[in-house]
Short mmCIF file of C-alpha atoms in Angstrom, two decimals:
data_model
loop_
_atom_site.label_atom_id
_atom_site.label_comp_id
_atom_site.label_asym_id
_atom_site.label_seq_id
_atom_site.Cartn_x
_atom_site.Cartn_y
_atom_site.Cartn_z
CA SER A 1 -0.97 2.75 11.33
CA GLN A 2 2.30 2.11 11.21
CA GLN A 3 3.84 5.47 10.62
CA GLY A 4 0.95 8.70 9.92
CA GLU A 5 -2.45 9.54 10.09
CA GLU A 6 -4.62 10.80 7.11
CA ASP A 7 -7.61 13.26 7.98
CA PRO A 8 -10.45 13.68 8.02
CA GLN A 9 -11.03 10.19 7.08
CA ALA A 10 -13.89 10.63 5.14
CA LEU A 11 -14.95 13.47 2.78
CA SER A 12 -18.10 13.99 0.79
CA ILE A 13 -17.86 16.74 -2.35
CA GLN A 14 -19.55 17.43 -4.85
CA GLU A 15 -18.01 17.14 -8.33
CA GLY A 16 -16.24 20.37 -9.62
CA GLU A 17 -15.28 20.37 -6.28
CA ASN A 18 -11.24 20.37 -5.02
CA ALA A 19 -11.07 17.87 -2.78
CA THR A 20 -8.22 18.28 0.26
CA MET A 21 -6.43 16.11 2.21
CA ASN A 22 -3.94 15.56 5.49
CA CYS A 23 -1.17 12.90 6.58
CA SER A 24 0.83 13.00 8.98
CA TYR A 25 3.42 11.17 9.61
CA LYS A 26 6.51 10.35 12.26
CA THR A 27 9.51 9.76 11.57
CA SER A 28 11.58 11.21 8.80
CA ILE A 29 11.20 10.90 5.45
CA ASN A 30 13.37 10.31 2.38
CA ASN A 31 9.35 10.67 0.07
CA LEU A 32 6.31 10.77 0.59
CA GLN A 33 4.33 8.67 -1.35
CA TRP A 34 0.27 9.61 -2.15
CA TYR A 35 -1.74 6.12 -3.84
CA ARG A 36 -5.32 5.51 -4.85
CA GLN A 37 -7.21 2.98 -4.06
CA ASN A 38 -10.66 1.95 -5.71
CA SER A 39 -13.29 -0.29 -3.04
CA GLY A 40 -11.14 -3.37 -3.07
CA ARG A 41 -8.82 -2.80 -5.99
CA GLY A 42 -5.68 -2.44 -5.10
CA LEU A 43 -3.16 0.77 -4.99
CA VAL A 44 -2.53 3.05 -8.25
CA HIS A 45 0.41 5.18 -7.62
CA LEU A 46 -0.70 8.61 -7.72
CA ILE A 47 3.02 11.09 -7.06
CA LEU A 48 6.04 11.52 -5.05
CA ILE A 49 7.32 14.11 -3.49
CA ARG A 50 11.18 14.24 -2.23
CA SER A 51 11.94 15.61 1.39
CA ASN A 52 13.18 18.34 -0.38
CA GLU A 53 11.01 18.89 -2.36
CA ARG A 54 7.80 21.42 -0.37
CA GLU A 55 5.41 20.71 -3.32
CA LYS A 56 5.05 19.35 -7.13
CA HIS A 57 2.30 19.31 -9.36
CA SER A 58 0.79 16.30 -12.15
CA GLY A 59 -2.30 17.31 -14.09
CA ARG A 60 -5.23 17.71 -11.30
CA LEU A 61 -3.05 17.05 -8.37
CA ARG A 62 -0.62 18.88 -5.65
CA VAL A 63 0.95 17.93 -3.81
CA THR A 64 3.02 19.94 -0.62
CA LEU A 65 5.05 18.33 1.85
CA ASP A 66 6.15 20.54 5.37
CA THR A 67 8.24 18.15 6.90
CA SER A 68 9.20 20.34 9.99
CA LYS A 69 5.19 19.77 10.45
CA LYS A 70 5.79 16.33 8.77
CA SER A 71 2.69 16.71 7.96
CA SER A 72 1.57 16.60 3.23
CA SER A 73 -1.62 17.30 1.70
CA LEU A 74 -3.52 16.34 -1.61
CA LEU A 75 -5.22 18.41 -3.56
CA ILE A 76 -6.97 17.17 -6.06
CA THR A 77 -9.65 19.85 -8.41
CA ALA A 78 -12.24 20.52 -10.63
CA SER A 79 -13.13 16.33 -9.06
CA ARG A 80 -14.55 13.79 -10.93
CA ALA A 81 -17.36 11.24 -9.89
CA ALA A 82 -14.98 8.94 -11.34
CA ASP A 83 -11.99 10.34 -8.34
CA THR A 84 -13.59 8.57 -6.27
CA ALA A 85 -12.04 6.11 -3.92
CA SER A 86 -9.61 6.15 -0.46
CA TYR A 87 -6.80 7.85 -1.06
CA PHE A 88 -3.52 7.02 0.89
CA CYS A 89 -0.39 8.87 1.97
CA ALA A 90 2.65 6.56 2.36
CA THR A 91 6.56 7.51 3.99
CA ASP A 92 10.00 5.64 3.98
CA GLY A 93 10.58 5.95 7.05
CA HIS A 94 13.96 6.06 6.76
CA ASN A 95 13.64 2.43 5.84
CA PHE A 96 15.55 1.50 2.79
CA ASN A 97 12.23 0.34 0.21
CA LYS A 98 9.68 0.23 3.02
CA PHE A 99 6.20 1.60 2.88
CA TYR A 100 3.98 2.98 5.88
CA PHE A 101 0.76 3.71 5.15
CA GLY A 102 -1.20 6.72 6.69
CA SER A 103 -4.50 5.79 7.51
CA GLY A 104 -6.43 7.16 4.45
CA THR A 105 -9.24 8.75 3.36
CA LYS A 106 -12.40 7.93 1.87
CA LEU A 107 -13.44 9.84 -1.13
CA ASN A 108 -16.81 10.52 -2.48
CA VAL A 109 -17.13 13.20 -5.21
CA LYS A 110 -20.66 13.02 -5.87
CA PRO A 111 -22.63 13.91 -9.66
CA GLY B 1 5.38 -2.31 -17.35
CA ALA B 2 5.89 -3.32 -14.21
CA VAL B 3 2.75 -5.29 -13.58
CA VAL B 4 1.95 -7.63 -10.86
CA SER B 5 -0.11 -10.19 -10.38
CA GLN B 6 -2.22 -12.07 -7.49
CA HIS B 7 -3.07 -15.39 -7.63
CA PRO B 8 -5.88 -16.51 -6.59
CA SER B 9 -8.13 -12.86 -6.42
CA ARG B 10 -9.83 -14.23 -4.44
CA VAL B 11 -10.25 -16.79 -1.64
CA ILE B 12 -12.52 -18.95 0.53
CA CYS B 13 -11.77 -21.56 2.52
CA LYS B 14 -12.63 -23.83 6.09
CA SER B 15 -10.92 -22.25 10.03
CA GLY B 16 -7.56 -24.76 10.34
CA THR B 17 -7.22 -25.02 6.01
CA SER B 18 -4.06 -23.10 5.62
CA VAL B 19 -3.72 -21.11 2.16
CA LYS B 20 -1.00 -20.22 -0.04
CA ILE B 21 -1.19 -17.22 -2.19
CA GLU B 22 1.03 -16.31 -5.29
CA CYS B 23 2.53 -12.52 -6.38
CA ARG B 24 5.08 -12.43 -9.49
CA SER B 25 6.20 -9.80 -11.46
CA LEU B 26 5.20 -10.06 -15.07
CA ASP B 27 7.22 -8.39 -16.54
CA PHE B 28 10.31 -7.22 -14.43
CA GLN B 29 13.27 -9.21 -11.61
CA ALA B 30 12.26 -8.12 -8.18
CA THR B 31 14.43 -8.34 -5.60
CA THR B 32 12.23 -7.51 -3.40
CA MET B 33 8.82 -8.84 -2.78
CA PHE B 34 6.13 -6.91 0.02
CA TRP B 35 2.83 -7.71 2.11
CA TYR B 36 0.64 -5.57 3.23
CA ARG B 37 -2.61 -7.06 4.54
CA GLN B 38 -5.89 -4.62 4.73
CA PHE B 39 -8.37 -5.33 6.97
CA PRO B 40 -11.85 -3.50 5.60
CA LYS B 41 -11.64 0.10 6.01
CA LYS B 42 -8.47 0.55 7.23
CA SER B 43 -5.08 1.26 6.11
CA LEU B 44 -2.36 -0.95 4.94
CA MET B 45 0.13 -2.65 6.96
CA LEU B 46 3.27 -3.68 6.55
CA MET B 47 3.62 -7.61 6.63
CA ALA B 48 7.66 -8.17 5.52
CA THR B 49 9.59 -7.73 3.64
CA SER B 50 11.48 -10.70 1.34
CA ASN B 51 14.32 -10.95 -0.70
CA GLU B 52 15.07 -13.85 -3.59
CA GLY B 53 16.87 -16.66 -1.94
CA SER B 54 16.41 -15.66 1.99
CA LYS B 55 14.51 -15.63 4.37
CA ALA B 56 11.93 -13.02 4.73
CA THR B 57 12.73 -10.35 7.67
CA TYR B 58 8.68 -9.87 9.27
CA GLU B 59 7.15 -6.79 11.07
CA GLN B 60 7.38 -6.51 14.41
CA GLY B 61 4.04 -7.99 15.74
CA VAL B 62 3.44 -10.89 12.36
CA GLU B 63 3.66 -13.98 13.38
CA LYS B 64 6.56 -16.21 10.87
CA ASP B 65 4.76 -19.05 11.38
CA LYS B 66 0.88 -18.55 11.29
CA PHE B 67 2.34 -16.52 7.53
CA LEU B 68 5.22 -18.48 5.77
CA ILE B 69 6.04 -16.40 2.86
CA ASN B 70 9.27 -17.66 -0.05
CA HIS B 71 10.24 -15.59 -2.75
CA ALA B 72 12.19 -18.69 -3.78
CA SER B 73 12.99 -16.70 -7.47
CA LEU B 74 13.28 -13.32 -8.77
CA THR B 75 9.45 -13.52 -10.42
CA LEU B 76 7.39 -15.60 -7.23
CA SER B 77 7.21 -14.60 -3.52
CA THR B 78 4.47 -16.93 -1.85
CA LEU B 79 2.26 -16.39 1.25
CA THR B 80 1.04 -18.91 3.29
CA VAL B 81 -0.82 -18.04 6.43
CA THR B 82 -1.52 -21.26 7.78
CA SER B 83 -4.20 -23.19 10.25
CA ALA B 84 -6.54 -19.97 9.21
CA HIS B 85 -9.18 -18.41 11.61
CA PRO B 86 -11.26 -16.33 10.53
CA GLU B 87 -9.25 -13.84 11.83
CA ASP B 88 -7.15 -13.70 8.68
CA SER B 89 -10.06 -12.64 7.01
CA SER B 90 -8.40 -9.44 4.66
CA PHE B 91 -7.00 -8.40 1.63
CA TYR B 92 -3.91 -9.20 1.35
CA ILE B 93 -1.95 -7.40 -1.28
CA CYS B 94 1.49 -7.55 -2.27
CA SER B 95 4.22 -6.11 -3.53
CA ALA B 96 7.48 -5.94 -6.13
CA SER B 97 10.65 -3.94 -6.65
CA THR B 98 12.94 -4.50 -8.88
CA GLY B 99 16.08 -2.86 -6.51
CA ARG B 100 16.83 0.18 -9.06
CA VAL B 101 14.83 2.41 -8.15
CA TYR B 102 14.25 3.23 -4.05
CA ASN B 103 11.09 3.89 -2.82
CA GLU B 104 9.78 2.32 -6.01
CA GLN B 105 7.22 -0.51 -5.52
CA PHE B 106 3.98 -2.10 -8.22
CA PHE B 107 1.72 -3.76 -6.30
CA GLY B 108 -0.44 -6.43 -7.45
CA PRO B 109 -4.66 -6.34 -7.54
CA GLY B 110 -4.79 -8.02 -4.63
CA THR B 111 -6.45 -11.19 -2.49
CA ARG B 112 -9.07 -11.33 -0.29
CA LEU B 113 -9.11 -14.17 2.47
CA THR B 114 -11.92 -15.28 3.82
CA VAL B 115 -12.64 -18.19 6.29
CA LEU B 116 -15.18 -19.36 6.93
#
């Protein structure tokens, strides 16, 4: 990808379990964002974390950021079948308003 | 608010023809629009950035003459895939920014292009 990698590439869990996805990036950033994409559809913004933040919560989502390791993680707690989608991180790479996306994690939540 | 539309949502064309994809910001003025390309099961790759009234800035490796971008108004940007070939088949997504909030982009639903 233009900026980083995500792992795992694919994740399959049972409904109710937690899902953790990781994102690593290459250059310094101002902030990092997580997006969700249902198959063949556009992107839905989930959460933004700034470079001076270490953790952020939004509902069942928890995002962490470690700028020293150039990595972030997205945790979805108590997953639901409706959470099935691909999840991407996006960084700005210190370029004003430009996004560079990670390779994505395809999450499958089995009912 | 902050809705971005794309038209068409799906297009099939013959090899050698040109295809135009429109990206519109429906309820806000977009000073900057971005075009991304996504291959199946892959990430989004930024192709170009366009500012209203000026020439688009293309990312390294993206052919300017192949992918013509026009941002003629604050609510419309177009991507024209010229002389399309099967390898141009992809999912094209645009996004739009007001320029007022750093790193805030609103994404369109995408256009699936299939070149036969």
